[in-house]
Tab-separated table of N, CA and C in Angstrom:
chain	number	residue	atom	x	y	z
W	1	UNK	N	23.250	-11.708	-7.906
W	1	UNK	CA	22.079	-11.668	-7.036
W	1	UNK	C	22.136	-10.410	-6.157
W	2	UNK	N	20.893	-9.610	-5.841
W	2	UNK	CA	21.226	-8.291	-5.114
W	2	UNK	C	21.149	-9.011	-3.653
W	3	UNK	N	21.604	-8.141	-2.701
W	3	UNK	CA	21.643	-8.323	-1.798
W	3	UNK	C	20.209	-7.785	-1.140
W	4	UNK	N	19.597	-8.635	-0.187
W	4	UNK	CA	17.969	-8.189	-0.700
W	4	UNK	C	18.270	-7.566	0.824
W	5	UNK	N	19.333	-7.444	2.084
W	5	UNK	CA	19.011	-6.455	3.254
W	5	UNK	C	19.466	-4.753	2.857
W	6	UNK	N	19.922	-5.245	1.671
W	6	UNK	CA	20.300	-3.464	1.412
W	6	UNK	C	18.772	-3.027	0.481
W	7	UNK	N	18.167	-4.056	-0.262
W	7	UNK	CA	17.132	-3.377	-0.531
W	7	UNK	C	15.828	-3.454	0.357
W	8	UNK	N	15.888	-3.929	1.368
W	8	UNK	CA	14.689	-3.813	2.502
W	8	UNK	C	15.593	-2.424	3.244
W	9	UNK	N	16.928	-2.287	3.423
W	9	UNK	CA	17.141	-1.251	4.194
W	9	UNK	C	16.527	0.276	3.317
W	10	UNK	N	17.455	-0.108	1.920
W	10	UNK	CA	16.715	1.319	1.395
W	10	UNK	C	15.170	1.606	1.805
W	11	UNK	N	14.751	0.757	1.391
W	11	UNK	CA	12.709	0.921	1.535
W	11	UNK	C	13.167	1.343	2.924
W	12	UNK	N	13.294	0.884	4.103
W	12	UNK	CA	13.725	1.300	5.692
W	12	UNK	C	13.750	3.250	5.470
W	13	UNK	N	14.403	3.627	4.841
W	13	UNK	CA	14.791	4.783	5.035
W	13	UNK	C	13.413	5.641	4.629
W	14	UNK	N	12.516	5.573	4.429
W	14	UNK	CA	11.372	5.899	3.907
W	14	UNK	C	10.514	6.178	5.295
W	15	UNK	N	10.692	5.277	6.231
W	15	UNK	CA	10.078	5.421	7.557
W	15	UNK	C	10.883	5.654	8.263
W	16	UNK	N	12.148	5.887	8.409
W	16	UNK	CA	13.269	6.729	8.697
W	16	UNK	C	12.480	8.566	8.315
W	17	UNK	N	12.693	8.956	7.035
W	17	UNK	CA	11.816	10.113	6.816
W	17	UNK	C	10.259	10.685	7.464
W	18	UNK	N	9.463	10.057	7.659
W	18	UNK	CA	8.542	9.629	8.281
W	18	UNK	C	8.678	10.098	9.815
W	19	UNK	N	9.328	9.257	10.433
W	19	UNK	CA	9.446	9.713	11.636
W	19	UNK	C	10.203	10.856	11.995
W	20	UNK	N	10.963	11.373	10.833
W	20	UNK	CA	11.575	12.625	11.088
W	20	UNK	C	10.234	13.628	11.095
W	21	UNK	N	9.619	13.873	9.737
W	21	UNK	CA	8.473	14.578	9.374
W	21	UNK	C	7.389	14.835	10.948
W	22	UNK	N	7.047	13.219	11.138
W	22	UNK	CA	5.758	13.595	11.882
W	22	UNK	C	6.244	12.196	12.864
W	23	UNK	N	7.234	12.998	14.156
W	23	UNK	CA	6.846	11.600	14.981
W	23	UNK	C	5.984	10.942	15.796
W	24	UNK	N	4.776	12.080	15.462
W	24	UNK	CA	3.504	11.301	16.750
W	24	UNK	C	2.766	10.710	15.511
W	25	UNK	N	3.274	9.715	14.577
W	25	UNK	CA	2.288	9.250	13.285
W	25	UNK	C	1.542	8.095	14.338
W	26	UNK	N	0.836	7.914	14.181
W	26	UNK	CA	-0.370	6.898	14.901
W	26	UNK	C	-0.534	5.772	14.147
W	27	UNK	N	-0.734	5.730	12.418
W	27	UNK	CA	-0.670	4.753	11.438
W	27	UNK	C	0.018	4.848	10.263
W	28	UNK	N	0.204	4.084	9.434
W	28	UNK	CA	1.469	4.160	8.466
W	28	UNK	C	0.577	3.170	7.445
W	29	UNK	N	-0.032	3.414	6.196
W	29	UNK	CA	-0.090	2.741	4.950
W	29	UNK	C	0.453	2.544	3.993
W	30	UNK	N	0.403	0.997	3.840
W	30	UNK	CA	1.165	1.530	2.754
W	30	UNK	C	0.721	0.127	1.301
W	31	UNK	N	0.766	0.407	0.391
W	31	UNK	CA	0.302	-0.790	-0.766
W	31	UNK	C	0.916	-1.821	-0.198
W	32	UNK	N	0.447	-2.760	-0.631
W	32	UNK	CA	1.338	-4.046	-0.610
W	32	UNK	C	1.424	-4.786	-2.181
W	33	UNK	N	2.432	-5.023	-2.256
W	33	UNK	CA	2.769	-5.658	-3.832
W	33	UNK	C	3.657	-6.729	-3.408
W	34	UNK	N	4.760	-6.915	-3.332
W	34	UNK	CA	5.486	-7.999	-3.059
W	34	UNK	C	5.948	-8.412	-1.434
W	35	UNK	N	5.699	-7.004	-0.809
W	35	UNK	CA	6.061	-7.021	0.473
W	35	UNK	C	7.671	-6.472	0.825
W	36	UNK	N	8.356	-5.700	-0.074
W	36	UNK	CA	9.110	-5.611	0.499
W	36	UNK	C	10.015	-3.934	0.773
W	37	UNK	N	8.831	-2.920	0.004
W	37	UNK	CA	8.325	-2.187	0.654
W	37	UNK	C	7.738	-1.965	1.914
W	38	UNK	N	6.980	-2.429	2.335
W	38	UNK	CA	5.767	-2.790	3.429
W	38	UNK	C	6.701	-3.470	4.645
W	39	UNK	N	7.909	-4.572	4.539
W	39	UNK	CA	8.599	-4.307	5.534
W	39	UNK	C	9.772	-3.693	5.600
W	40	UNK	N	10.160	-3.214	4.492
W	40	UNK	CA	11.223	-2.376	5.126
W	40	UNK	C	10.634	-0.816	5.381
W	41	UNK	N	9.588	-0.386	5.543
W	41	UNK	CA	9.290	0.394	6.278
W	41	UNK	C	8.565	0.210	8.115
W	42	UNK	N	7.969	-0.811	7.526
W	42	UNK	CA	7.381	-1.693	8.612
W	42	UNK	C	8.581	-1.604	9.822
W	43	UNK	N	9.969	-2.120	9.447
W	43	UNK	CA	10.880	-2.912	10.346
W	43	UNK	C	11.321	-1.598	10.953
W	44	UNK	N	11.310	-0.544	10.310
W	44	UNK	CA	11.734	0.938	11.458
W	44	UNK	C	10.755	1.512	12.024
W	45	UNK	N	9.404	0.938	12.045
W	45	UNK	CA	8.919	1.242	12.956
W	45	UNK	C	8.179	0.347	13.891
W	46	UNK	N	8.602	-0.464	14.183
W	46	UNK	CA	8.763	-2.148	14.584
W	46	UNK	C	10.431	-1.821	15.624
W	47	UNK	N	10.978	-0.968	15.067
W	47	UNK	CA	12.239	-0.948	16.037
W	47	UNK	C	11.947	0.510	16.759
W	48	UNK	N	11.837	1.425	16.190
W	48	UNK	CA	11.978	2.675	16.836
W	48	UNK	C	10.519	3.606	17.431
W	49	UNK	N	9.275	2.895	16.706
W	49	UNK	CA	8.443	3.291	17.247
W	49	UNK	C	7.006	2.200	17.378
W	50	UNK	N	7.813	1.285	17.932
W	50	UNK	CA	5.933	0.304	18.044
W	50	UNK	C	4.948	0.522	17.876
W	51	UNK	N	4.502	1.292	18.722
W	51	UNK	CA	3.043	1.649	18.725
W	51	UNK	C	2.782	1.836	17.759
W	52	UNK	N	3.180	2.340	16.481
W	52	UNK	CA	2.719	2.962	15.292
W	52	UNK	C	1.903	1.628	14.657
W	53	UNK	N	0.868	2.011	14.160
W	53	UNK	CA	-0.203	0.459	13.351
W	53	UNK	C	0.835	0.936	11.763
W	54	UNK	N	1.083	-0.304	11.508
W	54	UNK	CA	1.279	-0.526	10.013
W	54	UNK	C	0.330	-1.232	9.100
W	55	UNK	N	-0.273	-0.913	8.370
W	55	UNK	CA	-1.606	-1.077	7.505
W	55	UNK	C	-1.079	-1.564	6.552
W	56	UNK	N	-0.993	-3.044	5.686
W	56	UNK	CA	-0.644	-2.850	4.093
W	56	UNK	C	-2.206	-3.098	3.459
W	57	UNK	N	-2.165	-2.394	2.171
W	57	UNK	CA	-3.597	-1.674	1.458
W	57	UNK	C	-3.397	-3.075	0.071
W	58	UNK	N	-4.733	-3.446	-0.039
W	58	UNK	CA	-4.512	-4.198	-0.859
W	58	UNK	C	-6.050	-3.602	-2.210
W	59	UNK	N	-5.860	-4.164	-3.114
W	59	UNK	CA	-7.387	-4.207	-3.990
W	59	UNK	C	-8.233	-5.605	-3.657
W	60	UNK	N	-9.353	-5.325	-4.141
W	60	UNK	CA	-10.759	-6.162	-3.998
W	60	UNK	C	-10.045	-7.279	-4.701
W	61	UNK	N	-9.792	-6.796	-6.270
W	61	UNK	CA	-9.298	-7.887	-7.345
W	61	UNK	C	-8.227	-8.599	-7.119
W	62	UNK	N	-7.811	-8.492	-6.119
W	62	UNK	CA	-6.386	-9.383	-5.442
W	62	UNK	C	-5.888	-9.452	-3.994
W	63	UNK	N	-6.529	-9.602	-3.233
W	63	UNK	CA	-6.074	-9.087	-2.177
W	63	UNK	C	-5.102	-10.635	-1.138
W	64	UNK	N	-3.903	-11.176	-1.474
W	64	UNK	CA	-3.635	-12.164	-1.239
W	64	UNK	C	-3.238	-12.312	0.420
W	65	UNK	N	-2.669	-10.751	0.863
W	65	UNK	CA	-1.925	-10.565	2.191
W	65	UNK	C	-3.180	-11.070	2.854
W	66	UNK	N	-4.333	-10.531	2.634
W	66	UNK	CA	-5.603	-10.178	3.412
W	66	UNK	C	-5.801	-11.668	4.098
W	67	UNK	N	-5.913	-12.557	2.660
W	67	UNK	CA	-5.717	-14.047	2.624
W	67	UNK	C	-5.428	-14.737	3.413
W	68	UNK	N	-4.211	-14.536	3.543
W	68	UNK	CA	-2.820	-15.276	4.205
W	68	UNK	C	-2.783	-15.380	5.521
W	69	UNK	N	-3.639	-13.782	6.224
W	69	UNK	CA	-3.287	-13.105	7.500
W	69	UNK	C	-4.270	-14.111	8.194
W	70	UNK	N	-5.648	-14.338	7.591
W	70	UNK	CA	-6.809	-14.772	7.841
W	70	UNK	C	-6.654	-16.508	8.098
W	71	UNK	N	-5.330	-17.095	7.153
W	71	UNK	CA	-5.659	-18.349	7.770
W	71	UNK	C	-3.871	-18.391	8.317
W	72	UNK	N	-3.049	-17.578	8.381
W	72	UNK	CA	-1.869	-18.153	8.954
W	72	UNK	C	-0.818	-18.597	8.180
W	73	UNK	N	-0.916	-18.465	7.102
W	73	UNK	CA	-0.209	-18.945	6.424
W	73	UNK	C	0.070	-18.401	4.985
W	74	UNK	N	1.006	-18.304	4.222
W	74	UNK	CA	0.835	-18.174	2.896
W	74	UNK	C	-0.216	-18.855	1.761
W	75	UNK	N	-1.237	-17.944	1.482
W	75	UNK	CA	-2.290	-18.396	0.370
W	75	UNK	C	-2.520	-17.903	-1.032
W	76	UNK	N	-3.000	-18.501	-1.958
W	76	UNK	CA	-3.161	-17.912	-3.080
W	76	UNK	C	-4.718	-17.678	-2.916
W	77	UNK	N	-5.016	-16.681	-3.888
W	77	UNK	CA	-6.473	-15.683	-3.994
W	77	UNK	C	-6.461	-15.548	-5.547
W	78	UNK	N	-8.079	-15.464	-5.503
W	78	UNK	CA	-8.143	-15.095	-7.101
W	78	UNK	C	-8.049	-13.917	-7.340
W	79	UNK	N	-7.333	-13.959	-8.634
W	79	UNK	CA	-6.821	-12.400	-9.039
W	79	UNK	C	-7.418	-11.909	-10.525
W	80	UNK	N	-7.960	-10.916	-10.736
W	80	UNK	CA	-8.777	-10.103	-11.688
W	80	UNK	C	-8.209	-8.995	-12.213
W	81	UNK	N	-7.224	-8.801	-13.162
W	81	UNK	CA	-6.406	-7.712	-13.997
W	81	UNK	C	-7.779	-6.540	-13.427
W	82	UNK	N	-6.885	-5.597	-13.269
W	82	UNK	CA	-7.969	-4.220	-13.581
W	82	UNK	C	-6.552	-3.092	-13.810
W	83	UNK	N	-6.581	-1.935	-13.123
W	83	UNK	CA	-5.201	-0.899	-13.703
W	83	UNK	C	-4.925	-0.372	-12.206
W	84	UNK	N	-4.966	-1.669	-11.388
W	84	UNK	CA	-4.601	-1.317	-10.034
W	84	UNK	C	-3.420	-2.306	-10.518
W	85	UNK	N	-2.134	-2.534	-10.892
W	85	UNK	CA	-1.372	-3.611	-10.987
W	85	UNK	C	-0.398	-4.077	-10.486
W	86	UNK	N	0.008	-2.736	-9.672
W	86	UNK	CA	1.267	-2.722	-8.881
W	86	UNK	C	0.962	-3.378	-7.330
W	87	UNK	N	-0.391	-3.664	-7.361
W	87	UNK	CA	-0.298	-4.881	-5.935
W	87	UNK	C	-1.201	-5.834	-6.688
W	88	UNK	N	-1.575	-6.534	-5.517
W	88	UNK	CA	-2.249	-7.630	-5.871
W	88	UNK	C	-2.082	-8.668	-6.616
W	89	UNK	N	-1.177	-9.578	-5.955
W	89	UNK	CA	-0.750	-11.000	-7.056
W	89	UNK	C	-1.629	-11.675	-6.551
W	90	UNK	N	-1.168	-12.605	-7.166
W	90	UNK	CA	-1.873	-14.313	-6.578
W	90	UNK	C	-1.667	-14.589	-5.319
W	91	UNK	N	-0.390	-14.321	-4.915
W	91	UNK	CA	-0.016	-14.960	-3.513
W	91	UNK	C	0.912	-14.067	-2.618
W	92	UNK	N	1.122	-14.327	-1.481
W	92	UNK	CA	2.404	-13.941	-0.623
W	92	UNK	C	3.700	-14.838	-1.219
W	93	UNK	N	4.681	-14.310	-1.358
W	93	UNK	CA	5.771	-14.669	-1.510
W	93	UNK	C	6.365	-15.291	-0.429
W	94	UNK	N	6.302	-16.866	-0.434
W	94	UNK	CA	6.581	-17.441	0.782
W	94	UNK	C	8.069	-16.960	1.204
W	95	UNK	N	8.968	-16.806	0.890
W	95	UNK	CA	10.313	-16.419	1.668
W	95	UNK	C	9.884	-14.793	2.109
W	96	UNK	N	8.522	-13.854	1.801
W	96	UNK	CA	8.691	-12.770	2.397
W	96	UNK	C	7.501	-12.985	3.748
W	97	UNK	N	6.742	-14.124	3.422
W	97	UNK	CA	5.972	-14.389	4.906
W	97	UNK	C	6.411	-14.598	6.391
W	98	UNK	N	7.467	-14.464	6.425
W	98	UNK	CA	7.542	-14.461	7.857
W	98	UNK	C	8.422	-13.177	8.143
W	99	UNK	N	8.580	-12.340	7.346
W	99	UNK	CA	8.736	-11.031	7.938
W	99	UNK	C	7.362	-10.376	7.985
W	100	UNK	N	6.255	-10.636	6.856
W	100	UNK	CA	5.285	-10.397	7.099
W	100	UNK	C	4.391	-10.195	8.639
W	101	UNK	N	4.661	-11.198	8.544
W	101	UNK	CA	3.018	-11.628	9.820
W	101	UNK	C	3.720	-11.241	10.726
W	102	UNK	N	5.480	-10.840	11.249
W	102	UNK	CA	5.997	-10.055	12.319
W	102	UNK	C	5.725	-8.857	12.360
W	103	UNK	N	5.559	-8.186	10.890
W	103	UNK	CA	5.804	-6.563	10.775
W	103	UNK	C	4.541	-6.229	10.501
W	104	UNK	N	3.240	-6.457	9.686
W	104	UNK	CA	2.002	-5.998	9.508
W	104	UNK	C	1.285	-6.394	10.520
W	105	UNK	N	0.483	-5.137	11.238
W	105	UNK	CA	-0.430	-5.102	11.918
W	105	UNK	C	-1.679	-5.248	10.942
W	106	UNK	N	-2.381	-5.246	10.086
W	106	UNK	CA	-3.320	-5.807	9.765
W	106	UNK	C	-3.164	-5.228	8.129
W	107	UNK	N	-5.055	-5.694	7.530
W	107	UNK	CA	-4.513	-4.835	5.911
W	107	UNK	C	-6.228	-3.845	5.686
W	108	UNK	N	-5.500	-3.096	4.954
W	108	UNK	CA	-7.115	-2.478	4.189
W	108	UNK	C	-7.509	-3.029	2.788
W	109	UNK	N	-8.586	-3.194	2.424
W	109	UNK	CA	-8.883	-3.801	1.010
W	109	UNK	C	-10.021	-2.694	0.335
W	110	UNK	N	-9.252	-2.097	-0.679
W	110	UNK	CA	-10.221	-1.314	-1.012
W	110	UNK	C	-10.815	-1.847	-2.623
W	111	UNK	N	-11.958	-0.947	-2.910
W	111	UNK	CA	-12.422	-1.350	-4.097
W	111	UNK	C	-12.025	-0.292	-4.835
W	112	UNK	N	-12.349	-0.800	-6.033
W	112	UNK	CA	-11.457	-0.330	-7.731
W	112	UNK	C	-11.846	1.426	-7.692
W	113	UNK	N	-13.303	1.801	-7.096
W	113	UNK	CA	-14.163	3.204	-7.247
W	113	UNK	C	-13.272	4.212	-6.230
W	114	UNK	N	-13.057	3.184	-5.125
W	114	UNK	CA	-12.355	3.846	-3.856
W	114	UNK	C	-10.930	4.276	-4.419
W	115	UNK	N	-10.273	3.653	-5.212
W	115	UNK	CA	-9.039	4.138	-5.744
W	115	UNK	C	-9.465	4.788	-6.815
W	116	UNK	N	-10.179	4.931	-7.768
W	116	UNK	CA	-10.630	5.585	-8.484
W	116	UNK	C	-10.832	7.269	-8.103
W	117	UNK	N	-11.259	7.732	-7.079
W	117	UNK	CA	-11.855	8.459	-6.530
W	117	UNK	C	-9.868	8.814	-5.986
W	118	UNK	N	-9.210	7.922	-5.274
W	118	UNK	CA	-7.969	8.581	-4.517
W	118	UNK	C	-7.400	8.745	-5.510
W	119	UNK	N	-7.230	8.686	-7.057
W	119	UNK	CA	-6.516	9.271	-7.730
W	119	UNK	C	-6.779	10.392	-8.111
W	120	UNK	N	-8.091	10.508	-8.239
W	120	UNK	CA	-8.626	11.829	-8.888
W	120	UNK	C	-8.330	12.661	-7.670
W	121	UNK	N	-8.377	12.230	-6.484
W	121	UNK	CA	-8.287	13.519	-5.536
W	121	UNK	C	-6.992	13.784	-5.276
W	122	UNK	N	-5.905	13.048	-5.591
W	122	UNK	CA	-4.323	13.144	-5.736
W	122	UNK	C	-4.464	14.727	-6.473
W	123	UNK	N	-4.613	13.966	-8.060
W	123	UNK	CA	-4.453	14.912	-9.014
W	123	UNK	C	-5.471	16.187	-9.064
W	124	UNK	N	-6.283	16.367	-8.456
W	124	UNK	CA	-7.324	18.067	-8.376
W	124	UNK	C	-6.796	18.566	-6.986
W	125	UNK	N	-6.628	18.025	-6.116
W	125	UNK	CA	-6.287	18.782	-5.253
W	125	UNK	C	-4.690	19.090	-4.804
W	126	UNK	N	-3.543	18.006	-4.549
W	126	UNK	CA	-2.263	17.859	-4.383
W	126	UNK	C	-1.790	17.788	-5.662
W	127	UNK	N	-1.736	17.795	-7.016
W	127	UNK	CA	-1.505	18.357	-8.106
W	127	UNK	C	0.040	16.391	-8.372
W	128	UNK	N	-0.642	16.178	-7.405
W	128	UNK	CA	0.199	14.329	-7.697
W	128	UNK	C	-0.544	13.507	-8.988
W	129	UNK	N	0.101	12.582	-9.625
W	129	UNK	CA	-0.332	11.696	-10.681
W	129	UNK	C	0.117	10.328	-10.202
W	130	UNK	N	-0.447	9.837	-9.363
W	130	UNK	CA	-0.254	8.567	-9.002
W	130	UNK	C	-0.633	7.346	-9.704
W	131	UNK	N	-0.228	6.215	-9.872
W	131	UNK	CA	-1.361	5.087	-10.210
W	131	UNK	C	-2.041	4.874	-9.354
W	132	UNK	N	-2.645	3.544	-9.838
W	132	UNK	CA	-4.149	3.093	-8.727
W	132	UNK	C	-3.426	2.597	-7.928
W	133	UNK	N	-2.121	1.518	-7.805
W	133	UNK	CA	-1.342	1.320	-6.292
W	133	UNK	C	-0.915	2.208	-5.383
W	134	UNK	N	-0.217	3.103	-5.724
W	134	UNK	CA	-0.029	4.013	-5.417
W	134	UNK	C	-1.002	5.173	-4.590
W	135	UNK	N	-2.120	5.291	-4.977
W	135	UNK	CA	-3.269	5.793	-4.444
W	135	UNK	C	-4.050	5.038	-3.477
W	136	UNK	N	-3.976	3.644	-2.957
W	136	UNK	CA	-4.367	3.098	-2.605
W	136	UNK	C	-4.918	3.286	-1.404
W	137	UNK	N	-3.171	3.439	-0.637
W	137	UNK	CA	-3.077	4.032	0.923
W	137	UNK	C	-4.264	5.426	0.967
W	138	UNK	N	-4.172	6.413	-0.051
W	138	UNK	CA	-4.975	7.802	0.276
W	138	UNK	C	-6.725	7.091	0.270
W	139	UNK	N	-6.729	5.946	-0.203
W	139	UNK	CA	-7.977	5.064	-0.271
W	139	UNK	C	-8.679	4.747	0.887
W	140	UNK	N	-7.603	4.164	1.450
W	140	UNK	CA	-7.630	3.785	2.773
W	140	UNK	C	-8.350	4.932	3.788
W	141	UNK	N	-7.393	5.909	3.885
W	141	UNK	CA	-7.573	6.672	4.411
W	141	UNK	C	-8.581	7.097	4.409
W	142	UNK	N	-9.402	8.141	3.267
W	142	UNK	CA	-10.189	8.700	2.855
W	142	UNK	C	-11.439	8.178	3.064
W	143	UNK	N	-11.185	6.598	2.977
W	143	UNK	CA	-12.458	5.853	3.679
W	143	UNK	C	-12.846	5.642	5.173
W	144	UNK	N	-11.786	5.979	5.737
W	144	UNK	CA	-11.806	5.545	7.327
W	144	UNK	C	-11.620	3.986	7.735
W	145	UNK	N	-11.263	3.594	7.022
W	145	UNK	CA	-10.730	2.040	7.342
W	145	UNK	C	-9.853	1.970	8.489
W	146	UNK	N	-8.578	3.108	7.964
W	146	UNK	CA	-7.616	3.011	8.731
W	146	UNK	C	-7.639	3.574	10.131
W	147	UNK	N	-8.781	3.849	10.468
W	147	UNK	CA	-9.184	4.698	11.912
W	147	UNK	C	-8.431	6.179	11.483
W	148	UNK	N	-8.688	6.423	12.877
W	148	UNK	CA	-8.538	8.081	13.437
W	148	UNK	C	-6.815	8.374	13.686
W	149	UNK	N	-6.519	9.702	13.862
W	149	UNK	CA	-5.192	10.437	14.574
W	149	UNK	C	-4.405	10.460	12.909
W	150	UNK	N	-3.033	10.273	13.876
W	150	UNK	CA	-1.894	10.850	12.524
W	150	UNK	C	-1.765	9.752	11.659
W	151	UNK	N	-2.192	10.003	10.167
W	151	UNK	CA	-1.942	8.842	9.427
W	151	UNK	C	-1.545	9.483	8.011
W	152	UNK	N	-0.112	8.330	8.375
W	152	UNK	CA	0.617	8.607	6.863
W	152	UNK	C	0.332	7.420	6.173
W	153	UNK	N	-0.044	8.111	4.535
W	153	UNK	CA	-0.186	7.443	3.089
W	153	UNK	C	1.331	7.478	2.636
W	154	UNK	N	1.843	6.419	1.938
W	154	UNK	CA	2.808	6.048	1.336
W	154	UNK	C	1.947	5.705	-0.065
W	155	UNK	N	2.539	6.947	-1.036
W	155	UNK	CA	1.758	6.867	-2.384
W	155	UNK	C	3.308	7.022	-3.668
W	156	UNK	N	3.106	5.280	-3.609
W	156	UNK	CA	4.246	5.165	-4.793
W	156	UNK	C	3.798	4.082	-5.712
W	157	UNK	N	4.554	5.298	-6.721
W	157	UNK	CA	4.298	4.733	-8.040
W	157	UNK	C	3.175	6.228	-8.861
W	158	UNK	N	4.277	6.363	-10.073
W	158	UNK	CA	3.222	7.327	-10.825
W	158	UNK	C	2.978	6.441	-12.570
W	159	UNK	N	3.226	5.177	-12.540
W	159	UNK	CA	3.597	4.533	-13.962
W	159	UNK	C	1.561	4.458	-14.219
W	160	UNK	N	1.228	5.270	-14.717
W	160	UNK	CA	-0.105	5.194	-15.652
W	160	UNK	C	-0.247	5.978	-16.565
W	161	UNK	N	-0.983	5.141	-17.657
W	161	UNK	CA	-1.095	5.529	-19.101
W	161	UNK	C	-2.336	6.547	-19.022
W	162	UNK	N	-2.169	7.210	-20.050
W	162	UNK	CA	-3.089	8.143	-19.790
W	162	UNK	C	-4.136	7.492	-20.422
W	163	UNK	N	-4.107	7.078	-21.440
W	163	UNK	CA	-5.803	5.799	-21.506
W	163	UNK	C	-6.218	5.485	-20.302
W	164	UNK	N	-6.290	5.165	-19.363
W	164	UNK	CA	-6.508	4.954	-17.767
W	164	UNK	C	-6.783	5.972	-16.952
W	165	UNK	N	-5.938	6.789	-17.609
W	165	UNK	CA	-5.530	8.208	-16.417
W	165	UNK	C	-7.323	8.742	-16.529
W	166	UNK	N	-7.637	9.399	-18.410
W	166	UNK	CA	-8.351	9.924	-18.521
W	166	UNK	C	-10.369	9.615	-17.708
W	167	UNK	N	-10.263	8.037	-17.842
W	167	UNK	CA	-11.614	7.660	-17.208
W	167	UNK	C	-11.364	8.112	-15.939
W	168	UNK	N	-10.722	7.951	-15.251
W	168	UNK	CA	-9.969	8.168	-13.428
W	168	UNK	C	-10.406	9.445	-13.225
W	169	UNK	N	-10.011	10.358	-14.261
W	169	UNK	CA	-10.330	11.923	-14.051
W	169	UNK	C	-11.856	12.217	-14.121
W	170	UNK	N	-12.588	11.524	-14.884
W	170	UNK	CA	-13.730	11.571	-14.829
W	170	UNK	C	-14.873	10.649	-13.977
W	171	UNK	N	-13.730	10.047	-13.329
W	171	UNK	CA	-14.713	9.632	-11.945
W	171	UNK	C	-15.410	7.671	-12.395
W	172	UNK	N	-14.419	7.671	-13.244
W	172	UNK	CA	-14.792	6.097	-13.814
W	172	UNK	C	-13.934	5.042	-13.949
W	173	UNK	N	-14.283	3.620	-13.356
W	173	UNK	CA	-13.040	3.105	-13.638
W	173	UNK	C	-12.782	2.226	-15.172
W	174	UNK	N	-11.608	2.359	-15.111
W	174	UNK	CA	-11.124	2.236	-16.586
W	174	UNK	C	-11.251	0.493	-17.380
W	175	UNK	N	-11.473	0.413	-18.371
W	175	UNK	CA	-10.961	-0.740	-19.387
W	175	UNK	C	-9.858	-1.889	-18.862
């Protein structure tokens, strides 16, 4: 069995970097998939810099955190395959809900076009190949969900097929 505080610490070191880079960050996004990304970045800045808003970014076709936050509790949501896959389950993982609802300040929910659009602008302008999770956070952003000032995107994950890739580039979402 891994030891799951060394893998919330690794994710930790990510907002460790972060606050080296840019310490007046104002907000911090980041996907949410299982959650344990989301707090182990969450938890260093929950210790070393409060104020900072932590955002987890979810899709339309799944958005379970969004769920959960809304009634208190761990919920399941209906979930709709699309080639956003790396978030959006059915549910919160009840043993990761109560680091949750300590460490997320709220979530963004974007739609399939809105990530559609943050991949293509990954790849034409920052020369990145992200997936649609991965792009999510620049989703966020790009929409103004996440408000105003310093805001860091956490864009991980580059696992997409180029069957996918290619509609994305052309401004469509995919099969």
């Amino acid at each position: 069995m891994v030891d799951q505080t060394l893998f919330f610490a690794g994710n930790g070191t990510i907002g460790l970097e972060i606050l080296e880079d840019l310490p007046d960050v104002d907000t911090v996004i980041i996907p949410y998939g299982g959650g344990g990304l989301s707090c182990g970045i969450a938890s260093v800045f929950k210790t070393l810099k409060p104020s900072t808003k932590i955002l987890a970014c979810e899709v339309e076709t799944a958005a379970p955190l969004t769920a959960s936050l809304a009634a208190k509790k761990p919920v399941s949501c209906n979930h709709q395959a699309s080639f956003v896959d790396g978030i959006g389950g059915k549910s919160v993982l009840p043993e990761m809900w109560a680091m949750v609802e300590n460490l997320i300040d709220g979530t963004v929910v974007m739609s399939l076009q809105e990530i559609v659009d943050a991949v293509k602008f990954l790849a034409e302008h920052n020369h990145v190949i992200a997936e649609g999770a991965g792009a999510a956070s620049v989703a966020a952003a790009m929409s103004g969900k996440a408000g105003d000032g310093n805001i860091v995107c956490v864009v991980s994950g580059g696992n997409i097929d180029v069957d996918k890739l290619i509609p994305i580039l052309q401004g469509n979402i995919p099969n």
